[in-house]
């Protein structure tokens, strides 16, 4: 006798949104106040095209640039401004994405470096590499699927128009497991 498998309940099908890499860093001063934040994106495939994007925040400005301004605007509006790192900042103004050629290199063994429009971001000194997946990542009130390889790093800098943003990443080692506010992600995939 062949029995039928019970029907799955509660399963949510998803549509792919993007794949790529998303190195990011928050710098802090000695008192723990954020001094700079950068989110770098290498989009290998997405519903809005491919290319590189830089989102850089300081207490006095927010800059969003990319190879394709439409892609850069979507990344900033749909993802970055809703991440915990951005919502923890004292302000996140409205901004218009601008076109700029973004030179971004992501290397899981050494870190990431990006340059565009007078900005430079460097994230180096990998401390660990571990997989991460979350089937229900709430973003903009919508459940998203997220998976990636997370590489916390020890060092990071942000430079704007030749001037270094003060501060450094927060690095902790809880029970020997390193965590940092400077992270390189690879194999990042989002779905909704």
PDB file of C-alpha atoms in Angstrom:
ATOM      1  CA  UNK A   1       0.000   0.000   0.000  1.00  0.00           C
ATOM      2  CA  UNK A   2       1.358   3.415  -0.976  1.00  0.00           C
ATOM      3  CA  UNK A   3       0.540   6.258   1.370  1.00  0.00           C
ATOM      4  CA  UNK A   4       0.535   9.871   0.444  1.00  0.00           C
ATOM      5  CA  UNK A   5       2.937  12.179   2.252  1.00  0.00           C
ATOM      6  CA  UNK A   6       1.182  14.758   4.372  1.00  0.00           C
ATOM      7  CA  UNK A   7       0.878  18.169   2.784  1.00  0.00           C
ATOM      8  CA  UNK A   8       3.417  20.712   3.984  1.00  0.00           C
ATOM      9  CA  UNK A   9       1.904  23.526   5.977  1.00  0.00           C
ATOM     10  CA  UNK A  10       3.243  26.994   6.514  1.00  0.00           C
ATOM     11  CA  UNK A  11       5.852  26.826   3.756  1.00  0.00           C
ATOM     12  CA  UNK A  12       6.463  30.167   2.074  1.00  0.00           C
ATOM     13  CA  UNK A  13       7.734  30.194  -1.499  1.00  0.00           C
ATOM     14  CA  UNK A  14      10.108  33.012  -2.342  1.00  0.00           C
ATOM     15  CA  UNK A  15      11.340  34.900  -5.385  1.00  0.00           C
ATOM     16  CA  UNK A  16      15.079  35.632  -5.737  1.00  0.00           C
ATOM     17  CA  UNK A  17      15.989  39.329  -5.359  1.00  0.00           C
ATOM     18  CA  UNK A  18      19.780  39.450  -5.552  1.00  0.00           C
ATOM     19  CA  UNK A  19      23.070  37.616  -5.181  1.00  0.00           C
ATOM     20  CA  UNK A  20      26.500  39.059  -4.546  1.00  0.00           C
ATOM     21  CA  UNK A  21      28.647  40.442  -1.725  1.00  0.00           C
ATOM     22  CA  UNK A  22      27.987  43.132   0.882  1.00  0.00           C
ATOM     23  CA  UNK A  23      30.994  44.253   2.960  1.00  0.00           C
ATOM     24  CA  UNK A  24      30.026  46.829   5.598  1.00  0.00           C
ATOM     25  CA  UNK A  25      31.494  48.688   8.555  1.00  0.00           C
ATOM     26  CA  UNK A  26      30.472  51.003  11.367  1.00  0.00           C
ATOM     27  CA  UNK A  27      33.278  53.046  12.931  1.00  0.00           C
ATOM     28  CA  UNK A  28      33.013  54.243  16.541  1.00  0.00           C
ATOM     29  CA  UNK A  29      34.849  56.858  18.607  1.00  0.00           C
ATOM     30  CA  UNK A  30      36.361  56.133  22.030  1.00  0.00           C
ATOM     31  CA  UNK A  31      33.005  56.862  23.706  1.00  0.00           C
ATOM     32  CA  UNK A  32      31.139  54.377  21.485  1.00  0.00           C
ATOM     33  CA  UNK A  33      29.398  56.952  19.284  1.00  0.00           C
ATOM     34  CA  UNK A  34      29.194  56.085  15.559  1.00  0.00           C
ATOM     35  CA  UNK A  35      31.445  58.232  13.389  1.00  0.00           C
ATOM     36  CA  UNK A  36      31.000  56.539  10.020  1.00  0.00           C
ATOM     37  CA  UNK A  37      29.173  53.737   8.266  1.00  0.00           C
ATOM     38  CA  UNK A  38      29.726  52.192   4.852  1.00  0.00           C
ATOM     39  CA  UNK A  39      27.825  49.497   2.975  1.00  0.00           C
ATOM     40  CA  UNK A  40      29.509  48.194  -0.166  1.00  0.00           C
ATOM     41  CA  UNK A  41      27.688  46.018  -2.685  1.00  0.00           C
ATOM     42  CA  UNK A  42      28.870  43.872  -5.549  1.00  0.00           C
ATOM     43  CA  UNK A  43      25.654  42.733  -7.216  1.00  0.00           C
ATOM     44  CA  UNK A  44      26.277  39.732  -9.451  1.00  0.00           C
ATOM     45  CA  UNK A  45      22.579  39.327 -10.246  1.00  0.00           C
ATOM     46  CA  UNK A  46      19.412  41.116  -9.132  1.00  0.00           C
ATOM     47  CA  UNK A  47      15.938  42.049 -10.237  1.00  0.00           C
ATOM     48  CA  UNK A  48      17.341  45.576 -10.748  1.00  0.00           C
ATOM     49  CA  UNK A  49      20.523  44.709 -12.657  1.00  0.00           C
ATOM     50  CA  UNK A  50      24.168  44.192 -11.791  1.00  0.00           C
ATOM     51  CA  UNK A  51      26.990  46.442 -10.645  1.00  0.00           C
ATOM     52  CA  UNK A  52      28.726  47.960  -7.638  1.00  0.00           C
ATOM     53  CA  UNK A  53      27.257  50.343  -5.064  1.00  0.00           C
ATOM     54  CA  UNK A  54      28.717  52.428  -2.213  1.00  0.00           C
ATOM     55  CA  UNK A  55      26.593  53.849   0.595  1.00  0.00           C
ATOM     56  CA  UNK A  56      28.622  56.005   3.000  1.00  0.00           C
ATOM     57  CA  UNK A  57      27.222  57.815   6.058  1.00  0.00           C
ATOM     58  CA  UNK A  58      28.845  60.301   8.414  1.00  0.00           C
ATOM     59  CA  UNK A  59      27.080  62.521  10.957  1.00  0.00           C
ATOM     60  CA  UNK A  60      27.102  65.326   8.355  1.00  0.00           C
ATOM     61  CA  UNK A  61      26.292  63.518   5.105  1.00  0.00           C
ATOM     62  CA  UNK A  62      24.981  60.470   3.305  1.00  0.00           C
ATOM     63  CA  UNK A  63      26.349  59.561  -0.124  1.00  0.00           C
ATOM     64  CA  UNK A  64      24.978  56.839  -2.397  1.00  0.00           C
ATOM     65  CA  UNK A  65      26.819  56.128  -5.638  1.00  0.00           C
ATOM     66  CA  UNK A  66      26.894  53.303  -8.113  1.00  0.00           C
ATOM     67  CA  UNK A  67      27.638  52.163 -11.613  1.00  0.00           C
ATOM     68  CA  UNK A  68      23.877  52.384 -12.203  1.00  0.00           C
ATOM     69  CA  UNK A  69      21.994  54.985 -10.100  1.00  0.00           C
ATOM     70  CA  UNK A  70      18.725  53.015 -10.297  1.00  0.00           C
ATOM     71  CA  UNK A  71      20.401  49.958  -8.781  1.00  0.00           C
ATOM     72  CA  UNK A  72      22.133  52.113  -6.152  1.00  0.00           C
ATOM     73  CA  UNK A  73      18.838  53.773  -5.190  1.00  0.00           C
ATOM     74  CA  UNK A  74      17.095  50.388  -4.870  1.00  0.00           C
ATOM     75  CA  UNK A  75      19.901  48.991  -2.681  1.00  0.00           C
ATOM     76  CA  UNK A  76      19.790  52.030  -0.380  1.00  0.00           C
ATOM     77  CA  UNK A  77      15.979  52.270  -0.218  1.00  0.00           C
ATOM     78  CA  UNK A  78      15.061  48.565  -0.068  1.00  0.00           C
ATOM     79  CA  UNK A  79      17.950  47.236   2.021  1.00  0.00           C
ATOM     80  CA  UNK A  80      20.556  49.504   3.633  1.00  0.00           C
ATOM     81  CA  UNK A  81      18.367  52.132   5.297  1.00  0.00           C
ATOM     82  CA  UNK A  82      16.394  49.331   7.021  1.00  0.00           C
ATOM     83  CA  UNK A  83      19.369  47.357   8.372  1.00  0.00           C
ATOM     84  CA  UNK A  84      20.010  47.498  12.127  1.00  0.00           C
ATOM     85  CA  UNK A  85      23.371  49.187  11.514  1.00  0.00           C
ATOM     86  CA  UNK A  86      21.690  52.098   9.701  1.00  0.00           C
ATOM     87  CA  UNK A  87      18.642  52.417  11.959  1.00  0.00           C
ATOM     88  CA  UNK A  88      20.984  52.647  14.989  1.00  0.00           C
ATOM     89  CA  UNK A  89      22.605  55.793  13.560  1.00  0.00           C
ATOM     90  CA  UNK A  90      21.391  59.189  14.819  1.00  0.00           C
ATOM     91  CA  UNK A  91      20.035  60.177  11.384  1.00  0.00           C
ATOM     92  CA  UNK A  92      19.483  58.776   7.915  1.00  0.00           C
ATOM     93  CA  UNK A  93      18.474  61.550   5.528  1.00  0.00           C
ATOM     94  CA  UNK A  94      16.776  61.171   2.187  1.00  0.00           C
ATOM     95  CA  UNK A  95      19.352  61.084  -0.577  1.00  0.00           C
ATOM     96  CA  UNK A  96      19.526  60.840  -4.343  1.00  0.00           C
ATOM     97  CA  UNK A  97      21.771  58.130  -5.765  1.00  0.00           C
ATOM     98  CA  UNK A  98      24.415  59.417  -8.163  1.00  0.00           C
ATOM     99  CA  UNK A  99      26.337  57.768 -10.963  1.00  0.00           C
ATOM    100  CA  UNK A 100      29.982  57.012 -10.238  1.00  0.00           C
ATOM    101  CA  UNK A 101      32.254  54.197 -11.297  1.00  0.00           C
ATOM    102  CA  UNK A 102      32.760  52.088  -8.178  1.00  0.00           C
ATOM    103  CA  UNK A 103      35.974  50.083  -7.998  1.00  0.00           C
ATOM    104  CA  UNK A 104      35.229  47.307  -5.513  1.00  0.00           C
ATOM    105  CA  UNK A 105      37.362  44.281  -4.748  1.00  0.00           C
ATOM    106  CA  UNK A 106      36.091  41.618  -2.371  1.00  0.00           C
ATOM    107  CA  UNK A 107      38.506  38.885  -1.285  1.00  0.00           C
ATOM    108  CA  UNK A 108      37.382  36.520   1.495  1.00  0.00           C
ATOM    109  CA  UNK A 109      41.031  35.877   2.435  1.00  0.00           C
ATOM    110  CA  UNK A 110      42.008  39.544   2.895  1.00  0.00           C
ATOM    111  CA  UNK A 111      38.848  41.700   3.055  1.00  0.00           C
ATOM    112  CA  UNK A 112      37.397  44.374   0.790  1.00  0.00           C
ATOM    113  CA  UNK A 113      38.311  47.742  -0.685  1.00  0.00           C
ATOM    114  CA  UNK A 114      36.170  50.216  -2.601  1.00  0.00           C
ATOM    115  CA  UNK A 115      36.739  53.617  -4.179  1.00  0.00           C
ATOM    116  CA  UNK A 116      34.400  56.056  -5.926  1.00  0.00           C
ATOM    117  CA  UNK A 117      33.543  59.750  -6.018  1.00  0.00           C
ATOM    118  CA  UNK A 118      36.202  60.850  -3.517  1.00  0.00           C
ATOM    119  CA  UNK A 119      35.385  58.043  -1.067  1.00  0.00           C
ATOM    120  CA  UNK A 120      37.485  55.055  -0.085  1.00  0.00           C
ATOM    121  CA  UNK A 121      36.594  52.189   2.252  1.00  0.00           C
ATOM    122  CA  UNK A 122      38.926  49.447   3.398  1.00  0.00           C
ATOM    123  CA  UNK A 123      37.959  46.400   5.493  1.00  0.00           C
ATOM    124  CA  UNK A 124      40.841  44.043   6.358  1.00  0.00           C
ATOM    125  CA  UNK A 125      42.086  41.433   8.798  1.00  0.00           C
ATOM    126  CA  UNK A 126      39.585  38.561   8.612  1.00  0.00           C
ATOM    127  CA  UNK A 127      39.077  36.940  12.025  1.00  0.00           C
ATOM    128  CA  UNK A 128      36.710  34.082  11.136  1.00  0.00           C
ATOM    129  CA  UNK A 129      34.464  32.752   8.381  1.00  0.00           C
ATOM    130  CA  UNK A 130      31.098  31.185   9.062  1.00  0.00           C
ATOM    131  CA  UNK A 131      27.857  30.498   7.213  1.00  0.00           C
ATOM    132  CA  UNK A 132      24.680  32.369   8.121  1.00  0.00           C
ATOM    133  CA  UNK A 133      21.113  31.768   7.002  1.00  0.00           C
ATOM    134  CA  UNK A 134      17.794  33.149   8.166  1.00  0.00           C
ATOM    135  CA  UNK A 135      14.551  31.995   6.586  1.00  0.00           C
ATOM    136  CA  UNK A 136      12.512  34.855   8.044  1.00  0.00           C
ATOM    137  CA  UNK A 137      14.506  38.090   8.004  1.00  0.00           C
ATOM    138  CA  UNK A 138      12.021  40.954   8.468  1.00  0.00           C
ATOM    139  CA  UNK A 139      12.814  43.899   6.226  1.00  0.00           C
ATOM    140  CA  UNK A 140      10.391  46.755   5.568  1.00  0.00           C
ATOM    141  CA  UNK A 141       7.650  44.702   7.223  1.00  0.00           C
ATOM    142  CA  UNK A 142       8.133  41.831   4.751  1.00  0.00           C
ATOM    143  CA  UNK A 143       9.682  38.442   5.459  1.00  0.00           C
ATOM    144  CA  UNK A 144      12.844  37.901   3.401  1.00  0.00           C
ATOM    145  CA  UNK A 145      15.158  34.922   3.066  1.00  0.00           C
ATOM    146  CA  UNK A 146      18.863  35.616   3.564  1.00  0.00           C
ATOM    147  CA  UNK A 147      21.956  33.440   3.335  1.00  0.00           C
ATOM    148  CA  UNK A 148      25.667  34.303   3.174  1.00  0.00           C
ATOM    149  CA  UNK A 149      29.187  33.603   4.366  1.00  0.00           C
ATOM    150  CA  UNK A 150      30.064  36.075   7.152  1.00  0.00           C
ATOM    151  CA  UNK A 151      33.673  37.173   7.642  1.00  0.00           C
ATOM    152  CA  UNK A 152      34.147  39.513  10.631  1.00  0.00           C
ATOM    153  CA  UNK A 153      37.270  41.684  10.244  1.00  0.00           C
ATOM    154  CA  UNK A 154      39.601  43.475  12.645  1.00  0.00           C
ATOM    155  CA  UNK A 155      40.426  46.692  10.774  1.00  0.00           C
ATOM    156  CA  UNK A 156      38.545  49.233   8.666  1.00  0.00           C
ATOM    157  CA  UNK A 157      38.855  52.787   7.438  1.00  0.00           C
ATOM    158  CA  UNK A 158      36.601  55.259   5.658  1.00  0.00           C
ATOM    159  CA  UNK A 159      38.120  58.227   3.828  1.00  0.00           C
ATOM    160  CA  UNK A 160      36.103  61.057   2.284  1.00  0.00           C
ATOM    161  CA  UNK A 161      37.757  63.625   0.020  1.00  0.00           C
ATOM    162  CA  UNK A 162      41.174  62.611   1.378  1.00  0.00           C
ATOM    163  CA  UNK A 163      40.199  62.977   5.044  1.00  0.00           C
ATOM    164  CA  UNK A 164      39.993  59.880   7.241  1.00  0.00           C
ATOM    165  CA  UNK A 165      36.780  59.478   9.214  1.00  0.00           C
ATOM    166  CA  UNK A 166      37.866  59.065  12.847  1.00  0.00           C
ATOM    167  CA  UNK A 167      37.106  55.904  14.761  1.00  0.00           C
ATOM    168  CA  UNK A 168      37.575  52.180  14.487  1.00  0.00           C
ATOM    169  CA  UNK A 169      35.392  49.091  14.258  1.00  0.00           C
ATOM    170  CA  UNK A 170      34.084  47.462  17.435  1.00  0.00           C
ATOM    171  CA  UNK A 171      35.657  44.013  17.764  1.00  0.00           C
ATOM    172  CA  UNK A 172      34.664  41.537  20.470  1.00  0.00           C
ATOM    173  CA  UNK A 173      35.511  37.923  21.167  1.00  0.00           C
ATOM    174  CA  UNK A 174      32.694  36.314  23.134  1.00  0.00           C
ATOM    175  CA  UNK A 175      33.762  32.822  24.247  1.00  0.00           C
ATOM    176  CA  UNK A 176      36.489  32.886  21.595  1.00  0.00           C
ATOM    177  CA  UNK A 177      34.101  33.634  18.720  1.00  0.00           C
ATOM    178  CA  UNK A 178      35.094  36.909  17.077  1.00  0.00           C
ATOM    179  CA  UNK A 179      32.483  39.464  16.080  1.00  0.00           C
ATOM    180  CA  UNK A 180      33.027  42.882  14.566  1.00  0.00           C
ATOM    181  CA  UNK A 181      31.241  45.925  13.215  1.00  0.00           C
ATOM    182  CA  UNK A 182      33.487  45.446  10.143  1.00  0.00           C
ATOM    183  CA  UNK A 183      32.246  42.519   8.079  1.00  0.00           C
ATOM    184  CA  UNK A 184      32.768  41.088   4.619  1.00  0.00           C
ATOM    185  CA  UNK A 185      29.994  38.913   3.257  1.00  0.00           C
ATOM    186  CA  UNK A 186      30.211  36.721   0.193  1.00  0.00           C
ATOM    187  CA  UNK A 187      27.693  34.438  -1.481  1.00  0.00           C
ATOM    188  CA  UNK A 188      24.986  36.762  -0.152  1.00  0.00           C
ATOM    189  CA  UNK A 189      21.537  35.920  -1.449  1.00  0.00           C
ATOM    190  CA  UNK A 190      18.223  37.652  -0.725  1.00  0.00           C
ATOM    191  CA  UNK A 191      14.727  36.497  -1.626  1.00  0.00           C
ATOM    192  CA  UNK A 192      11.229  37.702  -0.782  1.00  0.00           C
TER     193      UNK A 192
END
